[in-house]
PDB file of C-alpha atoms in Angstrom:
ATOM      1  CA  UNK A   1      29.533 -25.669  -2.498  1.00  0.00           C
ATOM      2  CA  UNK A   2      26.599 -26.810  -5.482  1.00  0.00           C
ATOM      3  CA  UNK A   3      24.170 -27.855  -2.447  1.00  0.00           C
ATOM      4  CA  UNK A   4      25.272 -24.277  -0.576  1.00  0.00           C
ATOM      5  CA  UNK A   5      24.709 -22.406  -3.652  1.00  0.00           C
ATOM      6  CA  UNK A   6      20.922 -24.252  -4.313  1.00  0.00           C
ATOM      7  CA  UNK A   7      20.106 -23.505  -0.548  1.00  0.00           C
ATOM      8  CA  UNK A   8      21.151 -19.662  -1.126  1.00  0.00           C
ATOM      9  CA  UNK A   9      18.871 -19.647  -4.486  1.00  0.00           C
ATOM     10  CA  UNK A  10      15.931 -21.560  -3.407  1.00  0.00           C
ATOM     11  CA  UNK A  11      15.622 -18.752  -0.058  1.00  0.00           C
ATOM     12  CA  UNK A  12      16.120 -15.448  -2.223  1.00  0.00           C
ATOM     13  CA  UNK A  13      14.327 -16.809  -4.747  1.00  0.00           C
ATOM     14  CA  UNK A  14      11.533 -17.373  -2.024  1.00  0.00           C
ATOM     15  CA  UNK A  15      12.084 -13.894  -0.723  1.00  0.00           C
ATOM     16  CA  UNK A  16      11.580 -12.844  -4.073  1.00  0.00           C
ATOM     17  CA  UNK A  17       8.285 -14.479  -4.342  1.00  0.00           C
ATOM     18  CA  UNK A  18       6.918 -13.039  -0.934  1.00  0.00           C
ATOM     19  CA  UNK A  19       7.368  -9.760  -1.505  1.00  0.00           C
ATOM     20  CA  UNK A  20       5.402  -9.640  -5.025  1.00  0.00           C
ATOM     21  CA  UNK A  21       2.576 -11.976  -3.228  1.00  0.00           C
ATOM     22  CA  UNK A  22       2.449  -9.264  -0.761  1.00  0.00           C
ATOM     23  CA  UNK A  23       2.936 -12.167   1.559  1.00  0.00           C
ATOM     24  CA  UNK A  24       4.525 -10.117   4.404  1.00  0.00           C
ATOM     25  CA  UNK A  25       4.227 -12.282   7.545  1.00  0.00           C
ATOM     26  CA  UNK A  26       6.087 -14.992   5.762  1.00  0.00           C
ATOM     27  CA  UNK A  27       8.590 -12.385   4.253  1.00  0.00           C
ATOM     28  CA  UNK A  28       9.727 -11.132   7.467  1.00  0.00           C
ATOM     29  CA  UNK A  29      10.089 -14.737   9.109  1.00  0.00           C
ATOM     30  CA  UNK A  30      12.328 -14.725   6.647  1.00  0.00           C
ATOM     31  CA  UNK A  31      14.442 -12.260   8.656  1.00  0.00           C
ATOM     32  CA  UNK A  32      16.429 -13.321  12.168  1.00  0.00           C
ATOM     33  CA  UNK A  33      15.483 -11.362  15.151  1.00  0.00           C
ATOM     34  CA  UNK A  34      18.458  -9.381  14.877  1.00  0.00           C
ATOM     35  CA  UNK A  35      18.869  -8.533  11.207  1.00  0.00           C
ATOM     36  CA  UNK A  36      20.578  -5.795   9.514  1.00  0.00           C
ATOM     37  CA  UNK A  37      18.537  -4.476   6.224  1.00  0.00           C
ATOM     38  CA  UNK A  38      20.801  -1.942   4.900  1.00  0.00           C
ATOM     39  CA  UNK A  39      20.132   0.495   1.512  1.00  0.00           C
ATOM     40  CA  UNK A  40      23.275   2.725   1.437  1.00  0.00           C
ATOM     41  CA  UNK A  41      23.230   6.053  -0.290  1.00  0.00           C
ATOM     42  CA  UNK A  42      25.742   7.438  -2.666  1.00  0.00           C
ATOM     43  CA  UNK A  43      28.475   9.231  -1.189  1.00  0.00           C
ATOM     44  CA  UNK A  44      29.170  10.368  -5.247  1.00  0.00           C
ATOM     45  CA  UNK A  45      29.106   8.986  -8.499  1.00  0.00           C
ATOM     46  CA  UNK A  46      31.497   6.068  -7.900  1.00  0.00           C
ATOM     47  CA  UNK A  47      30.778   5.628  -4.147  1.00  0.00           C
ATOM     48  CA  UNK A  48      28.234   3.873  -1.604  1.00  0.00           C
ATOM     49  CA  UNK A  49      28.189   5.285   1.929  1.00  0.00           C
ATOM     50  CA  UNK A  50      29.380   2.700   4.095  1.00  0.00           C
ATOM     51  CA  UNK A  51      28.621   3.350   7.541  1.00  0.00           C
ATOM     52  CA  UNK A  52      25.436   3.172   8.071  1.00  0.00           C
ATOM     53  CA  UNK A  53      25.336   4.091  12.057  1.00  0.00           C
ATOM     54  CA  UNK A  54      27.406   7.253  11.028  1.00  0.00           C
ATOM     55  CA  UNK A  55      26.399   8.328   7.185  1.00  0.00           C
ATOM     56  CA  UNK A  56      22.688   9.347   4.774  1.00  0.00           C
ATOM     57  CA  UNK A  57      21.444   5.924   4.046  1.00  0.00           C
ATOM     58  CA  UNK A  58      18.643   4.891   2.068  1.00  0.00           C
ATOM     59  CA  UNK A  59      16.849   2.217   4.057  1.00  0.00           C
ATOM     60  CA  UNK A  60      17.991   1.075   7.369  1.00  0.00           C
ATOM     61  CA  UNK A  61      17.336  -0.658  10.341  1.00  0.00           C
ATOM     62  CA  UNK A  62      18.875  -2.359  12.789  1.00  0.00           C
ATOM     63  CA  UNK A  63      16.601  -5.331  13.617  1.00  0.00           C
ATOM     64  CA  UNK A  64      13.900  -7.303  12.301  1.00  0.00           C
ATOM     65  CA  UNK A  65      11.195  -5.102  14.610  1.00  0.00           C
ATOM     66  CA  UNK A  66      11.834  -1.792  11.888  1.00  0.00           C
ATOM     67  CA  UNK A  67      11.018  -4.279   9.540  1.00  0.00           C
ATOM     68  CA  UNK A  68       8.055  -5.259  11.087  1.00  0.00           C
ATOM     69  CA  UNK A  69       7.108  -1.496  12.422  1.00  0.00           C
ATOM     70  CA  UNK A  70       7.197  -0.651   8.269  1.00  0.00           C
ATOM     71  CA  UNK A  71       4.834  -3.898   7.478  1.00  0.00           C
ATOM     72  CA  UNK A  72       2.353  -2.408   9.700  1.00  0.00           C
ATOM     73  CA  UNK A  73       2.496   1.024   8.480  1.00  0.00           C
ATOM     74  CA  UNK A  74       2.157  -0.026   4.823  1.00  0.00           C
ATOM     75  CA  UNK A  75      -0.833  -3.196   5.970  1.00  0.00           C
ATOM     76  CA  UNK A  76      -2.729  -0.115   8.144  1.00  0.00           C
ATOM     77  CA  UNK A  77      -2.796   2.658   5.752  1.00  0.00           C
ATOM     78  CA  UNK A  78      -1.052   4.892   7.782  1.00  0.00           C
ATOM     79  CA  UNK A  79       1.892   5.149   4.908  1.00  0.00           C
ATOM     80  CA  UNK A  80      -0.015   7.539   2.717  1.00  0.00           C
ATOM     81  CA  UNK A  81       2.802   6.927   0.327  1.00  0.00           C
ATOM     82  CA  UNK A  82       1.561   3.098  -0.100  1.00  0.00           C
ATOM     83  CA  UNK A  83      -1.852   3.629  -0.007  1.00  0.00           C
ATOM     84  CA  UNK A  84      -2.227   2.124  -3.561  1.00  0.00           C
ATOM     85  CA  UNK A  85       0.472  -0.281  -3.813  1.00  0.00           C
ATOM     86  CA  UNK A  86       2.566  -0.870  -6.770  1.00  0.00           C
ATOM     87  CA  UNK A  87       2.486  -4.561  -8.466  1.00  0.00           C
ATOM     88  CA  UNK A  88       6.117  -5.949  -8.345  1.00  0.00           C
ATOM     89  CA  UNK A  89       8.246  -8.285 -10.201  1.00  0.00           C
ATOM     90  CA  UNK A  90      11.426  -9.272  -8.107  1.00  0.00           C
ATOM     91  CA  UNK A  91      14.149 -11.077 -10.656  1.00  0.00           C
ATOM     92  CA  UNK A  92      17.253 -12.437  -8.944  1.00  0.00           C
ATOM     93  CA  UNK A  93      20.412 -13.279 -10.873  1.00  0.00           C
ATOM     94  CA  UNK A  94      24.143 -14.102 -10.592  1.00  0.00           C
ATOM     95  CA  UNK A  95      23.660 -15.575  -7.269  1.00  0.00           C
ATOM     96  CA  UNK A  96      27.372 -16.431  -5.708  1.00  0.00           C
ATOM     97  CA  UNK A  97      28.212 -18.169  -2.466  1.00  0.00           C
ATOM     98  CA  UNK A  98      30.834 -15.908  -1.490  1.00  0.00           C
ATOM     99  CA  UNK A  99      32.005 -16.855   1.956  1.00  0.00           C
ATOM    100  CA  UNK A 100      30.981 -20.130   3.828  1.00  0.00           C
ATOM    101  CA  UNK A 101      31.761 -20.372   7.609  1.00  0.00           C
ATOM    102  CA  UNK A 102      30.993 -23.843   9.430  1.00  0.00           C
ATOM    103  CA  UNK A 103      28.274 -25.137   7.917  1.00  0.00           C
ATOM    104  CA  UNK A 104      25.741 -22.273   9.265  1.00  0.00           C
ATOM    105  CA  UNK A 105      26.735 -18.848   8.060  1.00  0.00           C
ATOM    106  CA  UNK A 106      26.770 -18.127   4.122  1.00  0.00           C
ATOM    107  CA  UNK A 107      27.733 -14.524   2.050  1.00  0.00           C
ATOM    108  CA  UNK A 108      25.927 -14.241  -0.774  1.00  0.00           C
ATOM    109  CA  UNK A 109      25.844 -12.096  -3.397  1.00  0.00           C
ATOM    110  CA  UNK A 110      23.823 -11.508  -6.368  1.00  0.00           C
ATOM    111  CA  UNK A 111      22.057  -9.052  -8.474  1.00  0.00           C
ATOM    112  CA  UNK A 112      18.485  -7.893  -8.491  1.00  0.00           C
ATOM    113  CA  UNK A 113      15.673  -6.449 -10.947  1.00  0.00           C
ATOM    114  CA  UNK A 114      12.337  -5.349  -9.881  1.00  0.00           C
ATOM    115  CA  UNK A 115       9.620  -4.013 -12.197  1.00  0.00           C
ATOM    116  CA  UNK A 116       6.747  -2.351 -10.779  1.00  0.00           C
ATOM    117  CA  UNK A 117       3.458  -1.229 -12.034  1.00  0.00           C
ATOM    118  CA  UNK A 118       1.816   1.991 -10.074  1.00  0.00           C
ATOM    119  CA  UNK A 119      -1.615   1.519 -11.000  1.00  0.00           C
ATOM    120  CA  UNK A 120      -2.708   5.212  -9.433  1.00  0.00           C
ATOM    121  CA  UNK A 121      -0.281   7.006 -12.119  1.00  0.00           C
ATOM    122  CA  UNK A 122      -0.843   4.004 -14.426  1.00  0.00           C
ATOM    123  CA  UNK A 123       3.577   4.155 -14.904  1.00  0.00           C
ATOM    124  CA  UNK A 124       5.836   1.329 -14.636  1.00  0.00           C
ATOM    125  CA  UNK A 125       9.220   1.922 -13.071  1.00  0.00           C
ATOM    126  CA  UNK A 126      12.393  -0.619 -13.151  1.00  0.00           C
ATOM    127  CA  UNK A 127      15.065  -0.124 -10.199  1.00  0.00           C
ATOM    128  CA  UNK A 128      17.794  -2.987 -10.326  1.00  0.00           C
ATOM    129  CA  UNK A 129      21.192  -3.156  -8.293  1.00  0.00           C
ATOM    130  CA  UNK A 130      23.347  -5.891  -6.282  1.00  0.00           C
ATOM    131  CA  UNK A 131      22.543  -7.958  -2.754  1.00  0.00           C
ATOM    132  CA  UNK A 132      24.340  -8.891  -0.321  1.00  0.00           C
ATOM    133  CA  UNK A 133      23.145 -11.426   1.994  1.00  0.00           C
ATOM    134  CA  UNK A 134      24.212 -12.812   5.236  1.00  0.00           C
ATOM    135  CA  UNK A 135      22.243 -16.332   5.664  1.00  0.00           C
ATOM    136  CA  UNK A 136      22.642 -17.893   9.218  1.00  0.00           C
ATOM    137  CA  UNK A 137      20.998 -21.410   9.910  1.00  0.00           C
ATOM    138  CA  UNK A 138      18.575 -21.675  12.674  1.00  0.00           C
ATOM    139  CA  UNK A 139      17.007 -24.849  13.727  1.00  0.00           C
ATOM    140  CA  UNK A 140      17.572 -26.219   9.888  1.00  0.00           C
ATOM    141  CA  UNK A 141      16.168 -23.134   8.192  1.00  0.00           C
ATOM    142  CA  UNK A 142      18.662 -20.606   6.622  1.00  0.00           C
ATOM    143  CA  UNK A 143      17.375 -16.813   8.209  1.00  0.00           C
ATOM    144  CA  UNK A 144      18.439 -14.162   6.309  1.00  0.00           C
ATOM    145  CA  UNK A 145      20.834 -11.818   9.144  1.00  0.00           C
ATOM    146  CA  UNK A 146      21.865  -8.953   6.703  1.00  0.00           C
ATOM    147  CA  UNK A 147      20.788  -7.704   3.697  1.00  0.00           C
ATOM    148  CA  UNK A 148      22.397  -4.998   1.721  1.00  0.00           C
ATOM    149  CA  UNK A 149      21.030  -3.706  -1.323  1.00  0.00           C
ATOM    150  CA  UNK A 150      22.956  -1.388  -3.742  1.00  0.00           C
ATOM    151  CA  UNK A 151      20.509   0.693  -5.537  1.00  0.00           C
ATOM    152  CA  UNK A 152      22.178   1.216  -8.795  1.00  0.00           C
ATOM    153  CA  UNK A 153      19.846   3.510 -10.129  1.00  0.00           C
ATOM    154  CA  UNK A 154      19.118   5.436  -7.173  1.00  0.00           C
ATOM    155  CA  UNK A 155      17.795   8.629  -9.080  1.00  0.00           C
ATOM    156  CA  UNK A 156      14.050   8.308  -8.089  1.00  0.00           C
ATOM    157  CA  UNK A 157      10.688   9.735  -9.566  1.00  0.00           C
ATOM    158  CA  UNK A 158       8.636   8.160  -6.878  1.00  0.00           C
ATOM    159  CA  UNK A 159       8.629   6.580  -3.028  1.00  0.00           C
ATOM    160  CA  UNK A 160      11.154   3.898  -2.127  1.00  0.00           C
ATOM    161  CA  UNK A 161      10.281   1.123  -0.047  1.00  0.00           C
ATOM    162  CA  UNK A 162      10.853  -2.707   0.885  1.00  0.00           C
ATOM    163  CA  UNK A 163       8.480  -3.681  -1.303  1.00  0.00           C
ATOM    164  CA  UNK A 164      10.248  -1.898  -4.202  1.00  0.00           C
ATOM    165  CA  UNK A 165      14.021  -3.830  -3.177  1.00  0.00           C
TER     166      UNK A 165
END
């Protein structure tokens, strides 16, 4: 379970890293084809939504192309909402192998701090909340095939996006 546990670490620790280098390309081959990246909303105070095909959510989509088609928006200026990007800090804690099937499909889970400079309204915001992560293996490389994030402190003063998660 150790070497399971450093092989879970070392890729959302690398995810991590991507996103603050603004390192897209290699953030989404990160991703499998057929991904889920999934931000639920709250149903109330106590409760995430949890269907995403059938309730409000956040963030989702249903493949690694959304993904992608959100990349491009933000890389082309064509997201007037990102036209000045924020600088991000991405800390990932209390990673747990949850689940282990075969030797190619791990559930992680772990939780998640991201500080973020806007340099436009010179502000810093902090959101912070819990992942879940589906890793599948794929010609020796773990691909991440699901990724929930639970927004913990989903009252927001500004845009939301990947980059922010």
């Amino acid at each position: 379970m150790n070497n399971f546990l450093a092989e879970a670490n070392a890729v959302l620790f690398r995810e991590a890293e991507l996103l603050d280098a603004r390192a897209w390309t290699d953030w989404l081959a990160l991703y499998a084809p057929d991904c889920e990246y999934w931000v639920p909303s709250w149903r109330n105070e106590n409760e995430a939504t949890s269907d995403p095909k059938r309730e409000l959510s956040m963030i989702y989509y249903s493949s690694r192309a959304g993904l992608e088609d959100r990349v491009w928006r933000v890389r082309s200026g064509r997201s007037v909402a990102s036209v000045v990007l924020p600088r991000t800090q991405h800390v990932i804690s209390n990673v747990q192998v949850r689940n282990v099937e075969g030797n190619d499909v791990l559930e992680v889970c772990s939780n998640w701090i991201n500080h973020q400079f806007l340099p436009k309204q010179k502000t810093v915001e902090i959101y912070f909340g819990r992942y879940e992560h589906t890793l599948v293996r794929d010609e020796g490389n773990w691909l991440i095939a699901r990724k929930k994030v639970l927004l913990l402190n989903d009252y927001l003063n500004a845009k939301l996006d990947f980059y922010s998660l």
